[in-house]
Short mmCIF file of C-alpha atoms and ligand atoms in Angstrom, two decimals:
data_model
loop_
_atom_site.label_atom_id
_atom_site.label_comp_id
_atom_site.label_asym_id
_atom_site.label_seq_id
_atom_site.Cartn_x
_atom_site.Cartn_y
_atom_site.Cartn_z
CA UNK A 1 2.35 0.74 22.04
CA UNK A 2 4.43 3.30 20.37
CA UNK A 3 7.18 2.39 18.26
CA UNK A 4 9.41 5.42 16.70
CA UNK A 5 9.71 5.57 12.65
CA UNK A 6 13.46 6.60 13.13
CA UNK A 7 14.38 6.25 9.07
CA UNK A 8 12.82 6.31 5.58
CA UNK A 9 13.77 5.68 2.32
CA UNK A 10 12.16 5.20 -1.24
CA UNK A 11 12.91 4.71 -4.98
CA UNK A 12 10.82 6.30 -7.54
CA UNK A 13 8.38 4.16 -8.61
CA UNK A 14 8.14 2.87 -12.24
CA UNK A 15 9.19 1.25 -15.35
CA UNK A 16 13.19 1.46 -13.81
CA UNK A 17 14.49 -0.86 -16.35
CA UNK A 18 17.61 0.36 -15.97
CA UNK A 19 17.87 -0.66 -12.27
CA UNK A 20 17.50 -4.31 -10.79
CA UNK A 21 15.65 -5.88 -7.94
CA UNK A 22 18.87 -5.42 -6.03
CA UNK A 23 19.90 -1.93 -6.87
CA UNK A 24 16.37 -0.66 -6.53
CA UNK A 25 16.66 -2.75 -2.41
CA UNK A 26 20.01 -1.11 -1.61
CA UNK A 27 18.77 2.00 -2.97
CA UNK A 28 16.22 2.49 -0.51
CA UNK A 29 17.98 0.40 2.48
CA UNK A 30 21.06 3.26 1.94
CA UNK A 31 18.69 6.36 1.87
CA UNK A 32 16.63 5.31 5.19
CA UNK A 33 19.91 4.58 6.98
CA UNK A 34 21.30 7.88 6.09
CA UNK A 35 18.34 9.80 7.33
CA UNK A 36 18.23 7.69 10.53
CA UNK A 37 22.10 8.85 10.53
CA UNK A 38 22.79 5.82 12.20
CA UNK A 39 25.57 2.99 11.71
CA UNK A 40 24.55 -0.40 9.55
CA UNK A 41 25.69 -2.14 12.83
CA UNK A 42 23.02 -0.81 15.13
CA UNK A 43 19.96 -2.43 13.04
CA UNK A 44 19.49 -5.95 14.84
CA UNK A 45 17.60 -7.49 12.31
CA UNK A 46 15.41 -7.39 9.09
CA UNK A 47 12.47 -8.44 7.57
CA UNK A 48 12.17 -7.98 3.72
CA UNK A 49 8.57 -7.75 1.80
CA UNK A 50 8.80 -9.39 -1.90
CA UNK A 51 6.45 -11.53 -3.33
CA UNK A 52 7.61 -12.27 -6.97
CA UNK A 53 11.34 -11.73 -7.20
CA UNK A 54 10.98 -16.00 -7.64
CA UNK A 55 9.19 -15.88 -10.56
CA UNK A 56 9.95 -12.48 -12.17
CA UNK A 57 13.77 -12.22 -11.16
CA UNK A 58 14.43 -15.98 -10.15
CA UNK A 59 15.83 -14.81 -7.34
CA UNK A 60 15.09 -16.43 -3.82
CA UNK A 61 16.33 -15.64 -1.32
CA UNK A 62 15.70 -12.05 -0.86
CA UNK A 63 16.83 -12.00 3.07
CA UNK A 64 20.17 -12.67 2.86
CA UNK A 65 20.03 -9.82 -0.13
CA UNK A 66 18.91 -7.09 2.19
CA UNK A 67 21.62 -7.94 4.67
CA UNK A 68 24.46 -8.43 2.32
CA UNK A 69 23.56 -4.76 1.39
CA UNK A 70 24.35 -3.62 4.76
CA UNK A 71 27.39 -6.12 5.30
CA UNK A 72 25.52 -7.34 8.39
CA UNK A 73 25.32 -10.73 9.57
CA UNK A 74 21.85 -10.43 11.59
CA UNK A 75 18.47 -12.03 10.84
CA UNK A 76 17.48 -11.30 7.81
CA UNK A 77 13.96 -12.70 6.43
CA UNK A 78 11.95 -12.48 3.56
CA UNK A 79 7.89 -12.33 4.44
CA UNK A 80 5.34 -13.05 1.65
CA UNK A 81 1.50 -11.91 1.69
CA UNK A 82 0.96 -11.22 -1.81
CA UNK A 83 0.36 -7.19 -1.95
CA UNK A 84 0.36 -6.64 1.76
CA UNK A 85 4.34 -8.27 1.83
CA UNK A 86 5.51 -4.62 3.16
CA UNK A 87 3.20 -3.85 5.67
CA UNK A 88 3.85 -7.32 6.85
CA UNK A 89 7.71 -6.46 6.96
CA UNK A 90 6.91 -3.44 9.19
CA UNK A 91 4.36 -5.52 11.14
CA UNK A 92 6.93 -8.05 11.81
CA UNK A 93 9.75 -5.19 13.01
CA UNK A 94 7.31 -3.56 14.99
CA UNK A 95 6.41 -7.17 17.10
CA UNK A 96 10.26 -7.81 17.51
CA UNK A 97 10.56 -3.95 19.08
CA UNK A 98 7.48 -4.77 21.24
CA UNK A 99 8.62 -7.91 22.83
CA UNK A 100 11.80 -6.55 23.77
CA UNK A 101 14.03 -8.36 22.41
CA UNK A 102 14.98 -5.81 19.29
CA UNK A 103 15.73 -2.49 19.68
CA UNK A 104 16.44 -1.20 16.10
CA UNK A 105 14.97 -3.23 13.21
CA UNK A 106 14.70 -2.34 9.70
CA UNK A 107 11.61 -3.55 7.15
CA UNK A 108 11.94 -3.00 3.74
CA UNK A 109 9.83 -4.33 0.43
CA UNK A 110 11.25 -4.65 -2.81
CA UNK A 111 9.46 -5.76 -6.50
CA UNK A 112 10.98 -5.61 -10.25
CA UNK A 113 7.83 -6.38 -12.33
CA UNK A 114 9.06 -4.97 -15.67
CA UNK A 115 11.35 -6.93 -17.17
CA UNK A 116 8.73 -9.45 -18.25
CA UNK A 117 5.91 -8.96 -20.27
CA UNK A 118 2.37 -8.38 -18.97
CA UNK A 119 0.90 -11.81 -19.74
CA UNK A 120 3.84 -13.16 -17.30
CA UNK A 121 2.78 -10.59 -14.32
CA UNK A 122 -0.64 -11.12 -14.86
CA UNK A 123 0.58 -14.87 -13.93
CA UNK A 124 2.74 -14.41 -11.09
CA UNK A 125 0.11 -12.29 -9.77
CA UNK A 126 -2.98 -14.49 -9.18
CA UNK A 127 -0.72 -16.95 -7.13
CA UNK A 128 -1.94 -14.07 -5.23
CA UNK A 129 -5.59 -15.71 -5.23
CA UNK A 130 -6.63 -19.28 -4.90
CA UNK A 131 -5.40 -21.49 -7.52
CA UNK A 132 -7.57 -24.35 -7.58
CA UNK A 133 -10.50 -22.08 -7.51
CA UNK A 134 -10.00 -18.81 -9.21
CA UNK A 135 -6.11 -19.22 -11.42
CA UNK A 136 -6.86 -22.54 -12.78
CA UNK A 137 -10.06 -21.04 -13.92
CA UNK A 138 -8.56 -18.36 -16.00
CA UNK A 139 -9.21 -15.69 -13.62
CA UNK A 140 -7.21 -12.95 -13.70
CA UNK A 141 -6.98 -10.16 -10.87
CA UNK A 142 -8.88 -7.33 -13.04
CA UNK A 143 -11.35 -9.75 -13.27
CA UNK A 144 -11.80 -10.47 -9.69
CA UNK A 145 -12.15 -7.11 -8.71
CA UNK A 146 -14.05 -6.25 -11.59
CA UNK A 147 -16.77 -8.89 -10.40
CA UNK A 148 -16.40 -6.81 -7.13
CA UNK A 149 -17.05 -3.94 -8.95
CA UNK A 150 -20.29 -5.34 -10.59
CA UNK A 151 -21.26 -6.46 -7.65
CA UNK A 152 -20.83 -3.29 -5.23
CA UNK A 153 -21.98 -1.38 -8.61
CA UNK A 154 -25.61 -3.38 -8.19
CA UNK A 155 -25.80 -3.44 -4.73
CA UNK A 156 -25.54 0.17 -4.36
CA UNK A 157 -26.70 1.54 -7.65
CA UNK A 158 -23.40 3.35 -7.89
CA UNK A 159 -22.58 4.60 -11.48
CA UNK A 160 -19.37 3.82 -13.14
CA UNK A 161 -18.40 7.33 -13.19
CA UNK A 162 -17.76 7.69 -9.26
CA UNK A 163 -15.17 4.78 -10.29
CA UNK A 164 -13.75 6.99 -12.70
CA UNK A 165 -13.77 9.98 -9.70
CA UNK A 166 -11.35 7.93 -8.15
CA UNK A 167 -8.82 7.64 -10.71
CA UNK A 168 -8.96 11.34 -11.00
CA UNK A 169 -8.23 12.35 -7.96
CA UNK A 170 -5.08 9.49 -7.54
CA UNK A 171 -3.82 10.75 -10.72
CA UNK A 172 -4.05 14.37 -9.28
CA UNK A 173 -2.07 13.72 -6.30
CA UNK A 174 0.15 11.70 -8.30
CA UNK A 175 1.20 14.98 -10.17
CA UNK A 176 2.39 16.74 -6.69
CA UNK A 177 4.03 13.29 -5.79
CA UNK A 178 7.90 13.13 -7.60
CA UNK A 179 8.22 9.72 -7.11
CA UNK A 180 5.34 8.65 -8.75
CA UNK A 181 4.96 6.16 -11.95
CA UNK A 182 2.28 8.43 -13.54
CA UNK A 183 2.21 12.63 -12.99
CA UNK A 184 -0.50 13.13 -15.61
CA UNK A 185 -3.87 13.96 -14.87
CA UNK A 186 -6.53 12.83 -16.54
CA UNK A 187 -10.67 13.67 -16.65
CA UNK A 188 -13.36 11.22 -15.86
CA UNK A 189 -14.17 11.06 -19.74
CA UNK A 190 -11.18 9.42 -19.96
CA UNK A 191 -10.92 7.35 -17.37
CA UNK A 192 -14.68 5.88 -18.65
CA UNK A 193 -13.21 5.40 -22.38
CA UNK A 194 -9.88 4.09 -21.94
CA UNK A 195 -9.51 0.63 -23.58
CA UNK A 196 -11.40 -2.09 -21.16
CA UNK A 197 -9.51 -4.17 -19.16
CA UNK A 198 -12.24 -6.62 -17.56
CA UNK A 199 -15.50 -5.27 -17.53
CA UNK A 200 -16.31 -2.66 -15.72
CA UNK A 201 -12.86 -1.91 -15.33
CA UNK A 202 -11.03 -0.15 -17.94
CA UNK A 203 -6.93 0.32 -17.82
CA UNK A 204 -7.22 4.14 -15.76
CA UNK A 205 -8.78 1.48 -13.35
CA UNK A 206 -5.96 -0.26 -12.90
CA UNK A 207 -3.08 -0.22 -10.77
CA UNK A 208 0.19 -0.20 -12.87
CA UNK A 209 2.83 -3.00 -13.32
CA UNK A 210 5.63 -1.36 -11.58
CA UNK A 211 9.07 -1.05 -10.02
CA UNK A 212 10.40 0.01 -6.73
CA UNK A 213 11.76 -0.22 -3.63
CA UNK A 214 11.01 1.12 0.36
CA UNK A 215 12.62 0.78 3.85
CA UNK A 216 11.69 2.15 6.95
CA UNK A 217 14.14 1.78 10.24
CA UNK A 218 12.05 1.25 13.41
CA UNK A 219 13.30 1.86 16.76
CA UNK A 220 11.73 1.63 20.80
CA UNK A 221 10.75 4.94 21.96
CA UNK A 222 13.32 4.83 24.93
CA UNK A 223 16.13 4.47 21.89
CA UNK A 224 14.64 7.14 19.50
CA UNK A 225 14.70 9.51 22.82
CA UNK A 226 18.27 8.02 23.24
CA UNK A 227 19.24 9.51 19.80
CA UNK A 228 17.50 12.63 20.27
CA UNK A 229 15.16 12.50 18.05
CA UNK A 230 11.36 13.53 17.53
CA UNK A 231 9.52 10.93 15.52
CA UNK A 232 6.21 9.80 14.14
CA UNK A 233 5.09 6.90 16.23
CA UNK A 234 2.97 4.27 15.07
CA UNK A 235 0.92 3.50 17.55
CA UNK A 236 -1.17 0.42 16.42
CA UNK A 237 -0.72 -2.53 13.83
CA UNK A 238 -3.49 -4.87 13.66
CA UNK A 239 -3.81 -8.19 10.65
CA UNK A 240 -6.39 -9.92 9.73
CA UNK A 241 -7.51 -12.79 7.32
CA UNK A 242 -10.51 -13.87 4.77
CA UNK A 243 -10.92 -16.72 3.04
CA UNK A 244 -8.16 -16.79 -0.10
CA UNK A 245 -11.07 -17.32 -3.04
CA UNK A 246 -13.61 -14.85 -3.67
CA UNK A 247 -16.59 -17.70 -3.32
CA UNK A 248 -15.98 -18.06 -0.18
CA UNK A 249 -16.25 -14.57 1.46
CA UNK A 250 -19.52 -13.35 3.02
CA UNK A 251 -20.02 -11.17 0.12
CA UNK A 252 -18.45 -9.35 -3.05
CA UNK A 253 -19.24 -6.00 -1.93
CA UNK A 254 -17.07 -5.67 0.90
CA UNK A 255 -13.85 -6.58 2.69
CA UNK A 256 -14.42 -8.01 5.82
CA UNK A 257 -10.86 -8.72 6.84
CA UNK A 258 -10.12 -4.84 6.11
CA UNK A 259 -12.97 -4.34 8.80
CA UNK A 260 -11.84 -6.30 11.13
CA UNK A 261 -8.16 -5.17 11.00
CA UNK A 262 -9.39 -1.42 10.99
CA UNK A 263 -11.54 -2.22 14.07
CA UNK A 264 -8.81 -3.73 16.02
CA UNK A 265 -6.20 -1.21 15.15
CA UNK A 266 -8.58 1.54 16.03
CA UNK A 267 -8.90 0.02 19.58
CA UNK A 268 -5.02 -0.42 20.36
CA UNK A 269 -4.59 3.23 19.15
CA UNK A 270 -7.91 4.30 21.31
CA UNK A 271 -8.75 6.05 18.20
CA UNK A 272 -12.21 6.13 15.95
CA UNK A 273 -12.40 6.37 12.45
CA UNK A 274 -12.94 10.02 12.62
CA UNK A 275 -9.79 10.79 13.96
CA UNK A 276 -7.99 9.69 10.80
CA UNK A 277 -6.61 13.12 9.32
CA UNK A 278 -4.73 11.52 6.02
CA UNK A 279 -5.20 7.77 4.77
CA UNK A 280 -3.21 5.61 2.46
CA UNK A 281 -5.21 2.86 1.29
CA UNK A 282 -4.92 -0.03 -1.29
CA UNK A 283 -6.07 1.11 -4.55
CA UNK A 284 -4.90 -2.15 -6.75
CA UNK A 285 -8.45 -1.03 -8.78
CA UNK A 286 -10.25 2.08 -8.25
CA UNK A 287 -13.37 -0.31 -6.83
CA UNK A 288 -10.80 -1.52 -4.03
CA UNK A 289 -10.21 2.87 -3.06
CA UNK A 290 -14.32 2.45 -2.33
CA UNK A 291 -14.45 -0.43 -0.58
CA UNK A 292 -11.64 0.80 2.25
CA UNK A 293 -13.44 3.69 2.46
CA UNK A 294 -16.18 2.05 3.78
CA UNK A 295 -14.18 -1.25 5.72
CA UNK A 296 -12.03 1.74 7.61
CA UNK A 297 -15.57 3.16 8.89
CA UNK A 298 -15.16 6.75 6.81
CA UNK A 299 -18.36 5.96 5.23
CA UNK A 300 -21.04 3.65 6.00
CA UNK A 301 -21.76 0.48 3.69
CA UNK A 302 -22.45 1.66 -0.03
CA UNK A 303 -22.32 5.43 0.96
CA UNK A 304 -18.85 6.40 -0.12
CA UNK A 305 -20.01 7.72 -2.96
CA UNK A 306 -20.57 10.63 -1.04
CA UNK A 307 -17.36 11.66 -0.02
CA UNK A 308 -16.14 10.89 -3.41
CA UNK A 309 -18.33 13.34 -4.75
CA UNK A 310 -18.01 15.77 -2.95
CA UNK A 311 -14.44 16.01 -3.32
CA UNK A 312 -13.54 15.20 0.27
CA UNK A 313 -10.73 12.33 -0.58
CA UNK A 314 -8.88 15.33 -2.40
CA UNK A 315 -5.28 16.30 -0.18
CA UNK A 316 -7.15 19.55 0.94
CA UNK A 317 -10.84 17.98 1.53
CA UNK A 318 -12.04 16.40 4.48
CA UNK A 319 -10.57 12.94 4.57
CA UNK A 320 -7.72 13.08 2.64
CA UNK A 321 -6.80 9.37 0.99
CA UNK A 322 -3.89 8.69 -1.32
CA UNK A 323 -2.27 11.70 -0.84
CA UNK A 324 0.79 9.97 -2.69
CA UNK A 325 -1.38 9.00 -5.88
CA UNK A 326 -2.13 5.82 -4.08
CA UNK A 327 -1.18 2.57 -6.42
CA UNK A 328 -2.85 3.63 -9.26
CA UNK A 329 -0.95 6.46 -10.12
CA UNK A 330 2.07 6.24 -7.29
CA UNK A 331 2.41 3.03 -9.30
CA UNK A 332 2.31 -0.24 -7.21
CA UNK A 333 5.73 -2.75 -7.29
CA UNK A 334 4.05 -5.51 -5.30
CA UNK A 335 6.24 -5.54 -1.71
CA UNK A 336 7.29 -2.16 -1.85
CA UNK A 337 3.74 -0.79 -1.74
CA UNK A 338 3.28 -0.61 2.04
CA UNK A 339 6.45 0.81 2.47
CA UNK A 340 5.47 3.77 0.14
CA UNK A 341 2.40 4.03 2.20
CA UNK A 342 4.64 4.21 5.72
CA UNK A 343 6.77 6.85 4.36
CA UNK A 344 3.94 8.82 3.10
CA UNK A 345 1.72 9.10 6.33
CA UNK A 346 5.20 9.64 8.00
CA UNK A 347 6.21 12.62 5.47
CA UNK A 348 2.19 13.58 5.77
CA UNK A 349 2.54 14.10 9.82
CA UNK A 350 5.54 15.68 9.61
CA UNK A 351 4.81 18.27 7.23
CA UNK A 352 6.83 16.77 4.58
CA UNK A 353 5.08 16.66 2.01
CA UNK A 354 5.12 19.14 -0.16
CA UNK A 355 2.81 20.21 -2.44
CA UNK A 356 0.21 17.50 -1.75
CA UNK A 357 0.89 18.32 2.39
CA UNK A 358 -2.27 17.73 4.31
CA UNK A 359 -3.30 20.70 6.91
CA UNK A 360 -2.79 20.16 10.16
CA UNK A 361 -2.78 16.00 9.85
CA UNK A 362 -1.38 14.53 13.42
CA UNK A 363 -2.78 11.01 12.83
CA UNK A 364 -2.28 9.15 9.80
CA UNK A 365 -3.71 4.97 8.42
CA UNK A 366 -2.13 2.67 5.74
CA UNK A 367 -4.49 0.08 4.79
CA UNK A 368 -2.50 -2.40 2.85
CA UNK A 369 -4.26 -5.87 0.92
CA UNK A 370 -3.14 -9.15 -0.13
CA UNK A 371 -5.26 -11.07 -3.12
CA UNK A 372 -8.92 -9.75 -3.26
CA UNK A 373 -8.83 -9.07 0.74
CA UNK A 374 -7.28 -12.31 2.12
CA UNK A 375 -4.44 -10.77 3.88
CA UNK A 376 -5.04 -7.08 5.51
CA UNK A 377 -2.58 -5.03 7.54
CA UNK A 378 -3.95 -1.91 9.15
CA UNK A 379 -1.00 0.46 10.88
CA UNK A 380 -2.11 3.66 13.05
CA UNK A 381 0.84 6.60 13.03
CA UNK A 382 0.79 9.59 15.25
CA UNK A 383 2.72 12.35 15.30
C1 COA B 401 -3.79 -2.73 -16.94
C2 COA B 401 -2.63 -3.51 -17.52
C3 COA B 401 -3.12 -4.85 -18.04
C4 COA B 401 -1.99 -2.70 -18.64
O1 COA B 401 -0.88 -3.39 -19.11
P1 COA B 401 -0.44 -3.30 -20.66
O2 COA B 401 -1.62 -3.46 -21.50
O3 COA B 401 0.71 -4.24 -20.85
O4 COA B 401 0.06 -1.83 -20.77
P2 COA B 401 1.41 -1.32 -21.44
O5 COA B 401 2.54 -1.53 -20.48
O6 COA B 401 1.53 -1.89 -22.81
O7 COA B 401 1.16 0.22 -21.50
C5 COA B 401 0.39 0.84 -22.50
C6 COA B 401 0.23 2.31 -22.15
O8 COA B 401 -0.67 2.42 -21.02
C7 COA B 401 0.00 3.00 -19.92
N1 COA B 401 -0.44 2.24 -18.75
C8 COA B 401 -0.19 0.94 -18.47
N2 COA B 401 -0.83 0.59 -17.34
C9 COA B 401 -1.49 1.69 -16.92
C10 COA B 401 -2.31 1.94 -15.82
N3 COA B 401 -2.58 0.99 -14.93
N4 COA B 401 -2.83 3.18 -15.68
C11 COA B 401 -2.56 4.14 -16.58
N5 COA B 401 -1.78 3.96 -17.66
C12 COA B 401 -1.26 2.73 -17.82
C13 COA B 401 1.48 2.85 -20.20
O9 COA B 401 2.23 3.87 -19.57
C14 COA B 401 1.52 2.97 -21.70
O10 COA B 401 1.41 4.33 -22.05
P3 COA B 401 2.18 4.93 -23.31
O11 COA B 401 1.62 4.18 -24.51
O12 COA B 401 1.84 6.37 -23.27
O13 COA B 401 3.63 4.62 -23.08
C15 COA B 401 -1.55 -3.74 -16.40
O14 COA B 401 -1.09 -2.51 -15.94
C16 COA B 401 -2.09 -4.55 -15.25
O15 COA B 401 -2.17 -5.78 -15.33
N6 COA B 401 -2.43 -3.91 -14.11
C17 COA B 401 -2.94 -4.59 -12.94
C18 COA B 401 -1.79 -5.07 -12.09
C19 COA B 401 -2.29 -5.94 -10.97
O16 COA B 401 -3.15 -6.77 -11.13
N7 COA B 401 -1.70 -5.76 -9.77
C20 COA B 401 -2.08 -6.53 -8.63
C21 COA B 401 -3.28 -5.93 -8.03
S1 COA B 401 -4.00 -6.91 -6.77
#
């Protein structure tokens, strides 16, 4: 399989208050059809990633949105699966390329979180996890990872401070990343003392309650040839599933729907895990940026620690992850996050990047979760 990333747009990522969910869509839908330099017309249909424009926005509906923007009269669906919405908007264009009967399709993923107050996205959120078992409860989604936390914390004997390594090096890349929510870096001190969020996890664990949009415009590789261009494939997109409450999963320590997704994906790219040269994954809390380490295969079970430590997840060390600041510092507006992850391994392989630019990277991995690992969506790119 190898379907061409022919277009790529993105908002800056943020408190954007003075932008709305539909200015922040058109925004990117615009930018990725410009650098495609194609016509509106030519995109055959869309798929849209949002989970919370509903509740947040009370706005439905967000399909027909996406192709109003373009004047278009094709397809045009929203897909929902909580924090993995984009990927699952990309996952969706790629299936419609594959079976032929698509040539150019266009996902995007859209979320305004800030225009209500915290207490209301902490809400909206956990319809994200089960609510007869965990949001009835009281749970809240710091506190579901941070039971995570305790529990890989115990399991392993891992200190809170490789945590806190974590948050440094995301807010590190997020200073070389313009379109970032956060370009401040800050020391593991302070990522240990900032004001506690839900035990063990304090707010520089946390991902940020964001805005922001993405698109990407997909095309067959016959078509991209047809327009002349020379694009980043991606060359495997694999989904899996776990069960929606925590209780239920095998364990707390680990995401087993992340491994299973990784696995698969690996095979349809005939790739290993070492072949990864640059990795987005989904930091929603710096515990979750330990946990794919491990589910992708770049460190065994409790041992990515080491890599951690020894700087290797840094843009210039040996496994480069969340080269754009990842969602803790990139910031992370729900449906647009695997979008920003796309069009960062795509800028990554083609030696876009900038300052944060990987050496030499020629296969890239977005690892993208719904809920506490219910929903994952693993994409391979090659250059
Ligand atoms: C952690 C959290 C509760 C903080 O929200 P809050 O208390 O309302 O924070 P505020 O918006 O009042 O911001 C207070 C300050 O902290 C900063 N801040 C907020 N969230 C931050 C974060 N995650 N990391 C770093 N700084 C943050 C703000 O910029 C602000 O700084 P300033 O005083 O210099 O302007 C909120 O960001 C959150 O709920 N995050 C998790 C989101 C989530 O669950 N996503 C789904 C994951 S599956």
């Amino acid at each position: 399989m190898k379907i061409a990333v022919i277009g790529t747009g993105l908002t800056k990522f943020g408190e954007l208050w003075s932008k709305g969910l539909n200015d922040l869509l058109a925004e990117a839908q615009l930018s990725a059809l410009k650098e495609a330099n194609i016509e509106a017309n030519q995109i055959e249909e869309i798929f849209t990633g949002n989970m919370c424009a509903g509740e947040f926005s009370g706005q439905l509906h967000v399909g027909a949105m996406a192709s109003e923007n373009l004047n278009l009269n094709v397809p045009s669906t929203r897909v929902e699966g909580a924090c993995a919405s984009g990927s699952i908007a990309i996952r969706n264009a790629i299936q419609l390329i594959e079976s032929g009967k698509a040539k150019i399709v266009m996902a995007n993923g859209v979320e305004k979180m800030t225009d209500v107050s915290t207490p209301q996205a902490t809400s909206g959120l956990m319809g994200a996890g089960s609510e007869e078992w965990e949001e009835f409860q009281g749970a809240t989604f710091p506190g579901l990872y941070a039971m995570m936390a305790r529990a890989y914390m115990h399991k392993f004997s891992v200190p809170k401070e490789v945590l806190a390594m974590v948050a440094v090096k995301n807010h590190k890349h997020g200073t070389m990343n313009p379109k970032a929510q956060f370009r401040r870096e800050i020391t593991v001190e302070q990522a240990l003392n900032a004001t506690m969020v839900a035990d063990p996890l304090t707010l520089l664990d946390c991902s940020p309650i964001s805005d922001g949009a993405g698109s990407i415009i997909l095309a067959s590789e016959e078509t991209a040839k047809e327009l002349g261009l020379d694009p980043v494939f991606i060359v495997a997109s694999s989904q899996a599933s776990d069960s929606l409450a925590l209780h239920s999963r095998k364990n707390l320590y680990s995401t087993y729907a992340a491994k299973v997704a990784a696995e698969k994906a690996y095979k349809q790219a005939g790739i290993s895990a070492k072949d990864i040269n640059v990795a987005e994954v989904h930091d929603c809390f710096t515990i979750a940026e330990i946990m794919a380490i491990e589910a992708l295969g770049f460190a065994e079970l409790g041992k990515a620690r080491e890599l951690i430590e020894a700087n290797e997840t840094y843009y210039n060390g040996a496994k480069p992850i969340n080269t754009s600041g990842g969602l803790k510092a990139a910031g992370h507006p729900i449906g647009a996050t695997g979008l920003k992850q796309a069009i960062e391994i795509v800028h990554q392989l083609k030696g876009e990047a900038g300052e944060r630019q990987v050496k030499n990277a020629e296969i890239g991995l977005t690892h993208n979760v719904g809920g506490t690992g219910a929903t994952v969506v693993v994409n391979v790119f090659k250059r």
